[in-house]
mmCIF file of N, CA and C in Angstrom:
data_model
loop_
_atom_site.group_PDB
_atom_site.id
_atom_site.type_symbol
_atom_site.label_atom_id
_atom_site.label_comp_id
_atom_site.label_asym_id
_atom_site.label_seq_id
_atom_site.Cartn_x
_atom_site.Cartn_y
_atom_site.Cartn_z
ATOM 1 N N MET A 232 22.200 -34.768 -4.261
ATOM 2 C CA MET A 232 21.546 -33.401 -4.537
ATOM 3 C C MET A 232 20.848 -33.087 -3.449
ATOM 4 N N LYS A 233 21.264 -31.593 -2.803
ATOM 5 C CA LYS A 233 21.071 -31.199 -1.526
ATOM 6 C C LYS A 233 19.406 -30.822 -1.499
ATOM 7 N N GLN A 234 18.837 -31.195 -0.554
ATOM 8 C CA GLN A 234 17.468 -31.012 -0.511
ATOM 9 C C GLN A 234 17.070 -29.932 0.347
ATOM 10 N N VAL A 235 16.013 -28.870 -0.064
ATOM 11 C CA VAL A 235 15.831 -27.620 0.742
ATOM 12 C C VAL A 235 14.698 -27.784 1.392
ATOM 13 N N LYS A 236 14.701 -27.373 2.624
ATOM 14 C CA LYS A 236 13.358 -27.298 3.442
ATOM 15 C C LYS A 236 12.772 -26.310 3.230
ATOM 16 N N LYS A 237 11.391 -26.164 2.664
ATOM 17 C CA LYS A 237 10.184 -25.265 2.715
ATOM 18 C C LYS A 237 10.223 -24.319 4.019
ATOM 19 N N SER A 238 9.796 -23.125 3.805
ATOM 20 C CA SER A 238 9.483 -22.330 4.800
ATOM 21 C C SER A 238 8.136 -22.311 5.244
ATOM 22 N N LYS A 239 7.896 -22.273 6.369
ATOM 23 C CA LYS A 239 6.276 -22.329 6.995
ATOM 24 C C LYS A 239 5.374 -21.318 6.188
ATOM 25 N N SER A 240 6.212 -19.974 5.951
ATOM 26 C CA SER A 240 5.161 -19.057 5.539
ATOM 27 C C SER A 240 5.787 -19.153 4.059
ATOM 28 N N LYS A 241 4.198 -18.955 3.410
ATOM 29 C CA LYS A 241 4.172 -18.656 1.665
ATOM 30 C C LYS A 241 4.993 -17.570 1.489
ATOM 31 N N HIS A 242 5.154 -16.266 2.056
ATOM 32 C CA HIS A 242 5.524 -15.205 1.728
ATOM 33 C C HIS A 242 6.663 -14.908 2.615
ATOM 34 N N ALA A 243 8.215 -14.887 2.460
ATOM 35 C CA ALA A 243 8.882 -14.319 3.376
ATOM 36 C C ALA A 243 9.128 -12.889 3.449
ATOM 37 N N PRO A 244 8.997 -12.210 4.800
ATOM 38 C CA PRO A 244 9.089 -10.778 4.906
ATOM 39 C C PRO A 244 10.501 -10.249 4.270
ATOM 40 N N VAL A 245 10.494 -9.048 3.436
ATOM 41 C CA VAL A 245 11.266 -8.528 2.949
ATOM 42 C C VAL A 245 11.552 -7.040 3.018
ATOM 43 N N GLY A 246 12.636 -6.410 3.457
ATOM 44 C CA GLY A 246 12.543 -5.195 3.464
ATOM 45 C C GLY A 246 11.863 -4.367 4.269
ATOM 46 N N PHE A 247 10.568 -3.623 3.992
ATOM 47 C CA PHE A 247 9.936 -2.949 4.679
ATOM 48 C C PHE A 247 8.841 -3.580 5.547
ATOM 49 N N ARG A 248 8.472 -4.702 4.642
ATOM 50 C CA ARG A 248 7.808 -5.714 5.254
ATOM 51 C C ARG A 248 8.259 -6.216 6.684
ATOM 52 N N ALA A 249 9.792 -6.435 6.619
ATOM 53 C CA ALA A 249 10.201 -7.088 7.377
ATOM 54 C C ALA A 249 10.182 -5.985 9.031
ATOM 55 N N PHE A 250 10.164 -4.650 8.541
ATOM 56 C CA PHE A 250 10.139 -3.681 9.450
ATOM 57 C C PHE A 250 8.992 -3.598 10.058
ATOM 58 N N PHE A 251 8.030 -3.743 9.330
ATOM 59 C CA PHE A 251 6.566 -3.561 9.865
ATOM 60 C C PHE A 251 6.077 -5.179 10.680
ATOM 61 N N GLY A 252 6.867 -6.172 10.389
ATOM 62 C CA GLY A 252 6.662 -7.341 11.068
ATOM 63 C C GLY A 252 6.771 -7.111 12.608
ATOM 64 N N GLN A 253 7.785 -6.544 12.785
ATOM 65 C CA GLN A 253 8.223 -6.242 14.206
ATOM 66 C C GLN A 253 7.051 -5.917 15.200
ATOM 67 N N PHE A 254 6.114 -5.061 14.553
ATOM 68 C CA PHE A 254 5.035 -4.449 15.420
ATOM 69 C C PHE A 254 3.717 -4.915 15.386
ATOM 70 N N PHE A 255 3.498 -5.883 14.183
ATOM 71 C CA PHE A 255 2.277 -6.662 14.035
ATOM 72 C C PHE A 255 2.588 -8.126 14.635
ATOM 73 N N ALA A 256 1.728 -8.517 15.657
ATOM 74 C CA ALA A 256 2.073 -9.993 16.017
ATOM 75 C C ALA A 256 1.458 -11.034 15.125
ATOM 76 N N ASP A 257 0.440 -10.823 14.349
ATOM 77 C CA ASP A 257 -0.215 -11.783 13.190
ATOM 78 C C ASP A 257 0.553 -12.356 12.379
ATOM 79 N N HIS A 258 1.455 -13.498 12.792
ATOM 80 C CA HIS A 258 2.033 -13.895 11.520
ATOM 81 C C HIS A 258 1.485 -15.379 10.765
ATOM 82 N N THR A 259 0.022 -15.238 10.622
ATOM 83 C CA THR A 259 -0.650 -16.167 9.808
ATOM 84 C C THR A 259 -0.012 -16.155 8.298
ATOM 85 N N PRO A 260 0.002 -17.273 7.670
ATOM 86 C CA PRO A 260 0.284 -17.326 6.199
ATOM 87 C C PRO A 260 -0.825 -16.591 5.625
ATOM 88 N N LEU A 261 -0.589 -15.901 4.047
ATOM 89 C CA LEU A 261 -1.528 -15.216 3.431
ATOM 90 C C LEU A 261 -2.136 -16.459 2.598
ATOM 91 N N LYS A 262 -3.833 -16.119 2.678
ATOM 92 C CA LYS A 262 -4.384 -17.365 1.746
ATOM 93 C C LYS A 262 -4.297 -16.738 0.351
ATOM 94 N N GLU A 263 -4.833 -17.633 -0.767
ATOM 95 C CA GLU A 263 -4.313 -17.404 -2.007
ATOM 96 C C GLU A 263 -5.125 -16.057 -2.521
ATOM 97 N N GLU A 264 -6.629 -15.717 -1.975
ATOM 98 C CA GLU A 264 -6.868 -14.445 -1.999
ATOM 99 C C GLU A 264 -6.706 -13.353 -1.010
ATOM 100 N N GLY A 265 -5.647 -13.576 -0.073
ATOM 101 C CA GLY A 265 -5.240 -12.894 0.944
ATOM 102 C C GLY A 265 -4.989 -11.468 0.693
ATOM 103 N N TYR A 266 -4.908 -10.990 -0.357
ATOM 104 C CA TYR A 266 -4.624 -9.407 -0.437
ATOM 105 C C TYR A 266 -6.015 -8.764 -0.337
ATOM 106 N N ALA A 267 -7.072 -9.527 -1.112
ATOM 107 C CA ALA A 267 -8.407 -9.115 -0.947
ATOM 108 C C ALA A 267 -9.103 -8.677 0.502
ATOM 109 N N ALA A 268 -8.199 -9.341 1.553
ATOM 110 C CA ALA A 268 -8.728 -9.276 2.883
ATOM 111 C C ALA A 268 -8.042 -7.723 3.370
ATOM 112 N N ASN A 269 -7.071 -7.121 2.827
ATOM 113 C CA ASN A 269 -6.276 -5.960 2.762
ATOM 114 C C ASN A 269 -7.462 -4.757 2.482
ATOM 115 N N ARG A 270 -8.333 -4.327 2.974
ATOM 116 C CA ARG A 270 -9.374 -3.527 2.629
ATOM 117 C C ARG A 270 -8.893 -1.683 2.507
ATOM 118 N N TYR A 271 -7.498 -1.675 3.231
ATOM 119 C CA TYR A 271 -7.226 -0.269 3.153
ATOM 120 C C TYR A 271 -5.766 -0.402 2.563
ATOM 121 N N SER A 272 -5.264 0.516 1.896
ATOM 122 C CA SER A 272 -3.859 0.744 1.388
ATOM 123 C C SER A 272 -3.360 1.812 1.670
ATOM 124 N N VAL A 273 -2.368 2.013 2.122
ATOM 125 C CA VAL A 273 -1.509 3.046 2.586
ATOM 126 C C VAL A 273 -0.496 3.548 1.280
ATOM 127 N N LEU A 274 -1.004 4.626 0.673
ATOM 128 C CA LEU A 274 -0.112 5.060 -0.393
ATOM 129 C C LEU A 274 0.966 5.950 -0.110
ATOM 130 N N TYR A 275 2.106 5.664 -0.656
ATOM 131 C CA TYR A 275 3.189 6.560 -0.455
ATOM 132 C C TYR A 275 4.218 6.392 -1.704
ATOM 133 N N THR A 276 5.068 7.538 -2.011
ATOM 134 C CA THR A 276 6.096 7.436 -3.034
ATOM 135 C C THR A 276 7.439 7.188 -2.412
ATOM 136 N N LEU A 277 7.969 6.525 -3.291
ATOM 137 C CA LEU A 277 9.679 5.935 -3.011
ATOM 138 C C LEU A 277 9.931 5.949 -4.450
ATOM 139 N N ASN A 278 11.263 6.966 -4.535
ATOM 140 C CA ASN A 278 11.684 7.176 -5.757
ATOM 141 C C ASN A 278 10.787 7.591 -6.803
ATOM 142 N N GLU A 279 9.951 8.618 -6.130
ATOM 143 C CA GLU A 279 9.033 9.289 -7.005
ATOM 144 C C GLU A 279 7.890 8.224 -7.883
ATOM 145 N N GLN A 280 8.249 7.072 -7.387
ATOM 146 C CA GLN A 280 6.829 6.092 -7.671
ATOM 147 C C GLN A 280 5.909 5.879 -6.822
ATOM 148 N N TYR A 281 4.596 5.638 -7.128
ATOM 149 C CA TYR A 281 3.926 5.424 -6.275
ATOM 150 C C TYR A 281 3.612 3.920 -6.005
ATOM 151 N N GLN A 282 3.712 3.437 -4.538
ATOM 152 C CA GLN A 282 3.676 2.269 -3.893
ATOM 153 C C GLN A 282 2.559 2.338 -2.761
ATOM 154 N N HIS A 283 2.205 1.149 -2.261
ATOM 155 C CA HIS A 283 1.228 1.039 -1.376
ATOM 156 C C HIS A 283 1.831 -0.160 -0.456
ATOM 157 N N VAL A 284 1.139 -0.055 0.842
ATOM 158 C CA VAL A 284 1.034 -1.260 1.697
ATOM 159 C C VAL A 284 -0.534 -1.619 2.129
ATOM 160 N N GLY A 285 -0.751 -2.815 1.962
ATOM 161 C CA GLY A 285 -2.390 -3.389 2.289
ATOM 162 C C GLY A 285 -2.219 -3.434 3.778
ATOM 163 N N CYS A 286 -3.293 -2.967 4.222
ATOM 164 C CA CYS A 286 -3.655 -3.323 5.851
ATOM 165 C C CYS A 286 -5.087 -3.773 6.087
ATOM 166 N N PRO A 287 -5.371 -4.620 6.709
ATOM 167 C CA PRO A 287 -6.619 -4.975 7.216
ATOM 168 C C PRO A 287 -7.666 -4.110 7.980
ATOM 169 N N THR A 288 -6.905 -3.423 8.718
ATOM 170 C CA THR A 288 -7.975 -2.416 9.521
ATOM 171 C C THR A 288 -7.269 -0.889 9.369
ATOM 172 N N GLN A 289 -8.260 -0.114 9.872
ATOM 173 C CA GLN A 289 -7.732 1.265 9.454
ATOM 174 C C GLN A 289 -6.786 1.944 10.509
ATOM 175 N N GLU A 290 -6.781 1.217 11.643
ATOM 176 C CA GLU A 290 -5.823 1.328 12.956
ATOM 177 C C GLU A 290 -4.571 1.208 12.260
ATOM 178 N N GLU A 291 -4.546 -0.153 11.639
ATOM 179 C CA GLU A 291 -3.057 -0.513 11.331
ATOM 180 C C GLU A 291 -2.423 0.623 10.064
ATOM 181 N N ALA A 292 -3.302 1.009 9.155
ATOM 182 C CA ALA A 292 -3.142 1.796 8.322
ATOM 183 C C ALA A 292 -2.649 2.958 8.942
ATOM 184 N N GLN A 293 -3.359 3.254 9.631
ATOM 185 C CA GLN A 293 -2.777 4.967 10.377
ATOM 186 C C GLN A 293 -1.406 4.539 11.041
ATOM 187 N N LEU A 294 -1.160 3.452 11.682
ATOM 188 C CA LEU A 294 0.215 2.998 12.219
ATOM 189 C C LEU A 294 1.139 3.131 11.099
ATOM 190 N N VAL A 295 1.017 2.328 10.071
ATOM 191 C CA VAL A 295 1.827 2.464 9.012
ATOM 192 C C VAL A 295 2.191 3.541 8.507
ATOM 193 N N GLN A 296 1.132 4.392 8.363
ATOM 194 C CA GLN A 296 1.529 5.770 7.902
ATOM 195 C C GLN A 296 2.320 6.503 8.838
ATOM 196 N N GLY A 297 2.065 6.389 9.948
ATOM 197 C CA GLY A 297 2.923 6.920 11.117
ATOM 198 C C GLY A 297 4.040 6.465 10.882
ATOM 199 N N LEU A 298 4.475 5.157 10.921
ATOM 200 C CA LEU A 298 5.707 4.854 10.362
ATOM 201 C C LEU A 298 6.302 5.411 9.423
ATOM 202 N N MET A 299 5.721 5.831 8.377
ATOM 203 C CA MET A 299 6.506 6.154 7.154
ATOM 204 C C MET A 299 7.044 7.568 7.277
ATOM 205 N N LEU A 300 6.315 8.313 8.189
ATOM 206 C CA LEU A 300 6.551 9.508 8.467
ATOM 207 C C LEU A 300 8.294 9.515 8.837
ATOM 208 N N THR A 301 8.814 8.670 9.609
ATOM 209 C CA THR A 301 10.174 8.642 10.035
ATOM 210 C C THR A 301 10.998 8.129 9.124
ATOM 211 N N ASP A 302 10.569 7.412 7.946
ATOM 212 C CA ASP A 302 11.578 7.069 6.785
ATOM 213 C C ASP A 302 11.833 8.025 5.788
ATOM 214 N N GLU A 303 12.971 8.562 5.654
ATOM 215 C CA GLU A 303 13.311 9.608 4.755
ATOM 216 C C GLU A 303 13.251 9.286 3.514
ATOM 217 N N ASN A 304 12.997 8.102 3.057
ATOM 218 C CA ASN A 304 13.064 7.647 1.465
ATOM 219 C C ASN A 304 11.675 7.520 1.193
ATOM 220 N N ARG A 305 10.394 7.266 2.078
ATOM 221 C CA ARG A 305 9.278 7.155 1.487
ATOM 222 C C ARG A 305 8.382 8.378 2.316
ATOM 223 N N VAL A 306 7.511 9.074 1.133
ATOM 224 C CA VAL A 306 6.728 10.172 1.557
ATOM 225 C C VAL A 306 5.158 9.706 1.732
ATOM 226 N N PRO A 307 4.580 9.468 2.632
ATOM 227 C CA PRO A 307 3.119 8.925 2.876
ATOM 228 C C PRO A 307 2.263 10.003 1.964
ATOM 229 N N VAL A 308 1.224 9.281 1.228
ATOM 230 C CA VAL A 308 0.048 10.090 0.635
ATOM 231 C C VAL A 308 -1.080 10.099 1.184
ATOM 232 N N GLY A 309 -1.424 9.043 1.689
ATOM 233 C CA GLY A 309 -2.781 9.140 2.399
ATOM 234 C C GLY A 309 -3.033 7.495 2.573
ATOM 235 N N ILE A 310 -4.679 7.411 2.879
ATOM 236 C CA ILE A 310 -5.141 5.947 3.023
ATOM 237 C C ILE A 310 -6.099 5.794 2.184
ATOM 238 N N TYR A 311 -6.144 4.704 1.306
ATOM 239 C CA TYR A 311 -7.304 4.604 0.509
ATOM 240 C C TYR A 311 -8.100 3.333 1.100
ATOM 241 N N ASP A 312 -9.362 3.489 1.185
ATOM 242 C CA ASP A 312 -10.709 2.579 1.896
ATOM 243 C C ASP A 312 -11.072 1.610 0.316
ATOM 244 N N SER A 313 -11.019 0.604 0.185
ATOM 245 C CA SER A 313 -11.419 -0.107 -0.877
ATOM 246 C C SER A 313 -12.971 -0.366 -0.929
ATOM 247 N N ARG A 314 -13.293 -0.338 0.447
ATOM 248 C CA ARG A 314 -14.808 -1.051 0.287
ATOM 249 C C ARG A 314 -15.612 0.569 0.150
ATOM 250 N N THR A 315 -15.035 1.627 0.478
ATOM 251 C CA THR A 315 -16.212 2.768 0.251
ATOM 252 C C THR A 315 -15.674 3.646 -1.060
ATOM 253 N N ASP A 316 -14.254 3.260 -1.658
ATOM 254 C CA ASP A 316 -13.720 3.615 -2.384
ATOM 255 C C ASP A 316 -13.264 5.430 -2.262
ATOM 256 N N SER A 317 -12.794 5.482 -1.225
ATOM 257 C CA SER A 317 -12.615 7.042 -0.843
ATOM 258 C C SER A 317 -11.287 7.021 -0.403
ATOM 259 N N PHE A 318 -10.864 8.127 -0.185
ATOM 260 C CA PHE A 318 -9.138 8.368 0.174
ATOM 261 C C PHE A 318 -9.233 9.240 1.200
ATOM 262 N N GLU A 319 -8.360 9.263 2.110
ATOM 263 C CA GLU A 319 -8.089 10.129 3.355
ATOM 264 C C GLU A 319 -6.574 10.322 3.088
ATOM 265 N N TRP A 320 -6.397 11.881 2.795
ATOM 266 C CA TRP A 320 -5.062 12.387 2.724
ATOM 267 C C TRP A 320 -4.185 12.222 4.018
ATOM 268 N N GLU A 321 -2.837 12.309 3.750
ATOM 269 C CA GLU A 321 -2.020 12.598 4.970
ATOM 270 C C GLU A 321 -2.210 14.019 5.346
ATOM 271 N N ILE A 322 -1.954 14.415 6.454
ATOM 272 C CA ILE A 322 -2.501 15.481 6.930
ATOM 273 C C ILE A 322 -1.812 16.950 6.305
ATOM 274 N N VAL A 323 -0.532 16.845 5.825
ATOM 275 C CA VAL A 323 -0.031 17.863 5.151
ATOM 276 C C VAL A 323 -1.022 17.944 3.682
ATOM 277 N N GLY A 324 -0.957 16.744 3.065
ATOM 278 C CA GLY A 324 -1.479 16.771 1.774
ATOM 279 C C GLY A 324 -2.863 17.412 1.870
ATOM 280 N N GLU A 325 -3.854 16.875 3.051
ATOM 281 C CA GLU A 325 -5.005 17.483 3.178
ATOM 282 C C GLU A 325 -4.999 19.101 3.408
ATOM 283 N N TYR A 326 -4.187 19.574 4.009
ATOM 284 C CA TYR A 326 -4.053 21.188 4.411
ATOM 285 C C TYR A 326 -3.798 21.608 2.793
ATOM 286 N N LEU A 327 -2.751 20.955 1.796
ATOM 287 C CA LEU A 327 -2.581 21.571 0.617
ATOM 288 C C LEU A 327 -3.610 21.586 -0.079
ATOM 289 N N ALA A 328 -4.334 20.608 -0.129
ATOM 290 C CA ALA A 328 -5.577 20.284 -0.940
ATOM 291 C C ALA A 328 -6.741 21.160 -0.495
ATOM 292 N N ALA A 329 -6.781 21.745 0.710
ATOM 293 C CA ALA A 329 -7.791 22.560 0.979
ATOM 294 C C ALA A 329 -7.623 23.757 0.570
ATOM 295 N N ARG A 330 -6.392 24.321 0.290
ATOM 296 C CA ARG A 330 -5.992 25.602 -0.359
ATOM 297 C C ARG A 330 -6.464 25.788 -1.716
ATOM 298 N N ASP A 331 -6.397 24.667 -2.740
ATOM 299 C CA ASP A 331 -6.600 24.564 -3.999
ATOM 300 C C ASP A 331 -8.129 24.588 -4.468
ATOM 301 N N SER A 332 -8.504 25.300 -5.620
ATOM 302 C CA SER A 332 -10.048 25.395 -6.197
ATOM 303 C C SER A 332 -10.543 23.973 -6.152
ATOM 304 N N ASP A 333 -11.877 24.197 -6.103
ATOM 305 C CA ASP A 333 -12.802 22.840 -6.044
ATOM 306 C C ASP A 333 -12.528 21.984 -7.162
ATOM 307 N N ALA A 334 -12.634 22.569 -8.373
ATOM 308 C CA ALA A 334 -12.247 21.773 -9.365
ATOM 309 C C ALA A 334 -10.675 20.747 -9.627
ATOM 310 N N HIS A 335 -9.860 21.646 -8.876
ATOM 311 C CA HIS A 335 -8.500 21.322 -8.669
ATOM 312 C C HIS A 335 -8.562 20.021 -7.712
ATOM 313 N N GLN A 336 -9.238 20.358 -6.453
ATOM 314 C CA GLN A 336 -9.325 19.507 -5.866
ATOM 315 C C GLN A 336 -10.029 17.808 -6.199
ATOM 316 N N ARG A 337 -10.996 17.940 -6.977
ATOM 317 C CA ARG A 337 -11.852 17.160 -7.677
ATOM 318 C C ARG A 337 -10.722 16.279 -8.590
ATOM 319 N N ASP A 338 -10.019 16.980 -9.598
ATOM 320 C CA ASP A 338 -9.322 16.350 -10.330
ATOM 321 C C ASP A 338 -8.020 15.511 -9.307
ATOM 322 N N ARG A 339 -7.341 16.299 -8.442
ATOM 323 C CA ARG A 339 -6.588 15.377 -7.588
ATOM 324 C C ARG A 339 -6.995 14.229 -6.963
ATOM 325 N N GLU A 340 -8.272 14.216 -6.544
ATOM 326 C CA GLU A 340 -9.064 13.080 -5.705
ATOM 327 C C GLU A 340 -9.210 12.227 -6.754
ATOM 328 N N GLU A 341 -9.639 12.455 -7.919
ATOM 329 C CA GLU A 341 -10.017 11.483 -8.922
ATOM 330 C C GLU A 341 -8.682 10.761 -9.672
ATOM 331 N N ALA A 342 -7.366 11.430 -9.488
ATOM 332 C CA ALA A 342 -6.269 11.003 -9.936
ATOM 333 C C ALA A 342 -5.656 10.002 -8.943
ATOM 334 N N ILE A 343 -5.739 10.386 -7.748
ATOM 335 C CA ILE A 343 -5.215 9.519 -6.610
ATOM 336 C C ILE A 343 -5.882 8.245 -6.534
ATOM 337 N N LEU A 344 -7.398 8.290 -6.665
ATOM 338 C CA LEU A 344 -8.279 6.972 -6.540
ATOM 339 C C LEU A 344 -7.816 6.553 -7.613
ATOM 340 N N THR A 345 -7.590 6.434 -8.901
ATOM 341 C CA THR A 345 -7.254 5.887 -10.175
ATOM 342 C C THR A 345 -5.521 5.280 -9.753
ATOM 343 N N ILE A 346 -4.852 5.816 -9.286
ATOM 344 C CA ILE A 346 -3.467 5.307 -8.629
ATOM 345 C C ILE A 346 -4.028 4.275 -7.846
ATOM 346 N N ALA A 347 -4.592 4.529 -6.835
ATOM 347 C CA ALA A 347 -4.809 3.440 -5.679
ATOM 348 C C ALA A 347 -5.354 2.247 -6.415
ATOM 349 N N ARG A 348 -6.533 2.289 -7.015
ATOM 350 C CA ARG A 348 -7.124 1.224 -7.824
ATOM 351 C C ARG A 348 -6.225 0.198 -8.537
ATOM 352 N N ALA A 349 -5.474 1.122 -9.237
ATOM 353 C CA ALA A 349 -4.278 0.529 -10.241
ATOM 354 C C ALA A 349 -3.294 -0.364 -9.549
ATOM 355 N N LEU A 350 -2.887 -0.006 -8.368
ATOM 356 C CA LEU A 350 -1.983 -0.350 -7.570
ATOM 357 C C LEU A 350 -2.537 -1.994 -6.863
ATOM 358 N N ARG A 351 -3.920 -1.273 -6.402
ATOM 359 C CA ARG A 351 -4.543 -2.813 -5.854
ATOM 360 C C ARG A 351 -4.812 -3.999 -6.866
ATOM 361 N N ARG A 352 -5.349 -3.564 -8.046
ATOM 362 C CA ARG A 352 -5.582 -4.250 -9.228
ATOM 363 C C ARG A 352 -4.156 -4.858 -9.425
ATOM 364 N N ARG A 353 -3.138 -4.249 -9.543
ATOM 365 C CA ARG A 353 -1.916 -5.055 -10.013
ATOM 366 C C ARG A 353 -1.384 -6.159 -8.812
ATOM 367 N N ASP A 354 -1.587 -5.527 -7.855
ATOM 368 C CA ASP A 354 -1.057 -6.716 -6.481
ATOM 369 C C ASP A 354 -2.045 -8.056 -6.571
ATOM 370 N N ALA A 355 -3.465 -7.506 -6.830
ATOM 371 C CA ALA A 355 -4.643 -8.810 -6.762
ATOM 372 C C ALA A 355 -4.198 -9.552 -7.957
ATOM 373 N N SER A 356 -3.555 -9.312 -8.870
ATOM 374 C CA SER A 356 -3.482 -10.605 -9.750
ATOM 375 C C SER A 356 -2.145 -10.767 -10.115
ATOM 376 N N TRP A 357 -1.211 -10.528 -8.844
ATOM 377 C CA TRP A 357 0.186 -10.996 -8.619
ATOM 378 C C TRP A 357 0.069 -12.477 -8.132
ATOM 379 N N HIS A 358 0.847 -13.525 -8.627
ATOM 380 C CA HIS A 358 0.753 -14.368 -7.995
ATOM 381 C C HIS A 358 2.271 -15.016 -7.903
ATOM 382 N N PRO A 359 2.788 -15.425 -6.528
ATOM 383 C CA PRO A 359 4.050 -15.533 -6.612
ATOM 384 C C PRO A 359 4.698 -16.840 -7.437
ATOM 385 N N GLU A 360 4.055 -17.701 -7.805
ATOM 386 C CA GLU A 360 4.523 -18.950 -8.531
ATOM 387 C C GLU A 360 4.677 -18.748 -10.108
ATOM 388 N N HIS A 361 3.948 -17.454 -10.541
ATOM 389 C CA HIS A 361 4.366 -16.943 -12.027
ATOM 390 C C HIS A 361 5.240 -15.515 -12.167
ATOM 391 N N LEU A 362 6.381 -15.960 -12.660
ATOM 392 C CA LEU A 362 7.380 -14.861 -12.970
ATOM 393 C C LEU A 362 6.709 -14.049 -13.878
ATOM 394 N N GLN A 363 6.360 -12.827 -13.659
ATOM 395 C CA GLN A 363 5.797 -11.809 -14.497
ATOM 396 C C GLN A 363 6.901 -10.537 -14.651
ATOM 397 N N ARG A 364 6.683 -9.562 -15.833
ATOM 398 C CA ARG A 364 7.721 -8.454 -15.902
ATOM 399 C C ARG A 364 7.168 -7.628 -14.752
ATOM 400 N N PRO A 365 7.985 -7.023 -13.871
ATOM 401 C CA PRO A 365 7.574 -5.966 -12.977
ATOM 402 C C PRO A 365 7.076 -4.906 -13.627
ATOM 403 N N SER A 366 5.983 -4.422 -13.114
ATOM 404 C CA SER A 366 5.371 -3.119 -13.407
ATOM 405 C C SER A 366 5.340 -2.021 -12.359
ATOM 406 N N PHE A 367 5.475 -0.768 -13.081
ATOM 407 C CA PHE A 367 5.855 0.381 -12.215
ATOM 408 C C PHE A 367 4.386 1.314 -12.739
ATOM 409 N N PHE A 368 4.198 2.141 -11.827
ATOM 410 C CA PHE A 368 3.126 3.147 -11.885
ATOM 411 C C PHE A 368 3.502 4.442 -11.226
ATOM 412 N N ALA A 369 3.846 5.256 -12.387
ATOM 413 C CA ALA A 369 4.359 6.625 -11.736
ATOM 414 C C ALA A 369 3.027 7.560 -11.841
#
């Protein structure tokens, strides 16, 4: 029977994460509660589905959001701060939101906060050793 050597990292970079891995030098393995350390979430849409990338600092989140502007498949929405429970719209979204009525702005803000919280809750409860049915949030 062939023996398989375990990789050093618990989470192998795949796809978009591998792309971001080229820009960030810190390659320490994630702890069990590692996702909780990612205070910021960069929200974007991919195939009309909301997704997010967790970042520990605001500067890193802004860099990730800027890199998404060059990706034709991903449309950045903004940055969610879990500590203050607030959302910073991407510049185009901020401009469009400013043109709406106050009630519509509040509704839109509450909807995006709900999406960001749900995505973070989903990823915080995900464990790589347990196979679960994938979830999508549209």
